[in-house]
């Protein structure tokens, strides 16, 4: 998926929701990261950071997901918004539940 491609993010989201019901894997979290990438590319780093905070709050994340998706996004957001501001938005995202995240995505477009 190319950074900033909303239609691809929504398709990925729909697939992840279906797969998540069946497998309990990380596909839904990866889709939230797709949205975070999109939001960052669309000049909404706050929403991107909240989504990242939500994903990071989950335990047992695979190292490949952390190394290939989470760490680069976090570094980019920190460069863009600063360490203190990023920490604030990450904490806000960690406090959200899945319904809050879905509502945020649905209302953000």
Coordinates of C-alpha atoms in Angstrom, one line a residue:
X1 CA 0.0 0.0 0.0
X2 CA 1.2 3.5 -0.8
X3 CA 1.3 6.0 2.0
X4 CA -1.7 8.3 1.7
X5 CA -4.0 5.9 -0.3
X6 CA -7.3 6.2 1.5
X7 CA -9.2 3.8 -0.7
X8 CA -6.6 1.1 -0.2
X9 CA -6.7 1.7 3.5
X10 CA -10.5 1.2 3.6
X11 CA -10.3 -2.0 1.6
X12 CA -7.6 -3.2 4.0
X13 CA -9.8 -2.2 6.9
X14 CA -12.8 -4.2 5.6
X15 CA -10.6 -7.3 5.0
X16 CA -9.0 -7.0 8.4
X17 CA -12.3 -6.7 10.2
X18 CA -13.5 -9.9 8.5
X19 CA -10.2 -11.7 9.2
X20 CA -10.0 -10.5 12.7
X21 CA -13.3 -12.1 13.5
X22 CA -11.9 -15.4 12.3
X23 CA -8.3 -15.5 13.4
X24 CA -7.5 -13.0 16.2
X25 CA -4.3 -12.0 14.3
X26 CA -2.7 -8.6 13.9
X27 CA -4.3 -7.7 10.6
X28 CA -6.7 -5.2 12.3
X29 CA -3.8 -3.5 14.1
X30 CA -1.9 -3.3 10.8
X31 CA -4.9 -1.7 9.2
X32 CA -5.0 0.9 12.0
X33 CA -1.4 1.6 11.1
X34 CA -2.4 2.0 7.4
X35 CA -4.9 4.7 8.6
X36 CA -2.2 6.3 10.7
X37 CA 0.1 6.5 7.7
X38 CA -2.7 8.1 5.7
X39 CA -3.5 10.6 8.3
X40 CA 0.1 11.6 8.7
X41 CA 0.4 12.1 4.9
X42 CA -2.8 14.3 5.0
X43 CA -1.4 16.7 7.6
X44 CA -3.3 15.2 10.6
X45 CA -0.4 13.9 12.8
X46 CA -2.6 14.1 15.9
X47 CA -5.0 11.4 14.6
X48 CA -2.0 9.4 13.3
X49 CA -0.4 9.5 16.8
X50 CA -3.6 8.5 18.5
X51 CA -3.9 5.5 16.3
X52 CA -0.3 4.6 16.9
X53 CA -0.8 4.9 20.6
X54 CA -3.8 2.6 20.4
X55 CA -1.8 0.0 18.5
X56 CA 1.3 0.3 20.8
X57 CA -0.9 -0.3 23.8
X58 CA -1.6 -3.9 22.6
X59 CA 0.6 -6.6 24.1
X60 CA 2.5 -9.2 22.3
X61 CA 3.0 -7.3 19.0
X62 CA 5.2 -9.2 16.6
X63 CA 8.8 -7.8 16.3
X64 CA 8.4 -7.5 12.5
X65 CA 5.3 -5.2 13.0
X66 CA 7.2 -3.1 15.6
X67 CA 10.4 -2.8 13.6
X68 CA 8.8 -2.3 10.1
X69 CA 5.7 -0.3 10.8
X70 CA 5.5 1.1 14.4
X71 CA 9.1 2.4 14.9
X72 CA 9.4 4.2 11.6
X73 CA 6.0 5.9 12.0
X74 CA 6.8 6.9 15.6
X75 CA 10.1 8.4 14.5
X76 CA 8.5 10.3 11.7
X77 CA 5.7 11.6 14.0
X78 CA 8.3 12.6 16.7
X79 CA 10.3 14.6 14.1
X80 CA 7.1 16.3 12.9
X81 CA 5.4 17.1 16.2
X82 CA 8.1 16.8 18.9
X83 CA 8.6 14.3 21.6
X84 CA 6.4 15.9 24.3
X85 CA 3.4 16.4 21.9
X86 CA 3.8 12.9 20.5
X87 CA 3.8 11.4 24.0
X88 CA 0.6 13.2 24.8
X89 CA -1.2 11.9 21.7
X90 CA 0.1 8.4 22.2
X91 CA -1.3 8.4 25.7
X92 CA -4.6 9.6 24.4
X93 CA -4.7 6.8 21.8
X94 CA -3.7 4.1 24.4
X95 CA -6.7 5.1 26.5
X96 CA -9.1 4.5 23.6
X97 CA -11.0 1.3 23.0
X98 CA -11.6 -0.3 19.6
X99 CA -15.0 1.3 19.3
X100 CA -13.5 4.7 19.9
X101 CA -10.9 4.0 17.2
X102 CA -13.6 2.9 14.7
X103 CA -15.6 6.0 15.4
X104 CA -12.6 8.2 14.9
X105 CA -11.8 6.6 11.5
X106 CA -15.4 6.7 10.4
X107 CA -15.8 10.4 11.3
X108 CA -12.4 11.5 10.1
X109 CA -12.5 10.9 6.3

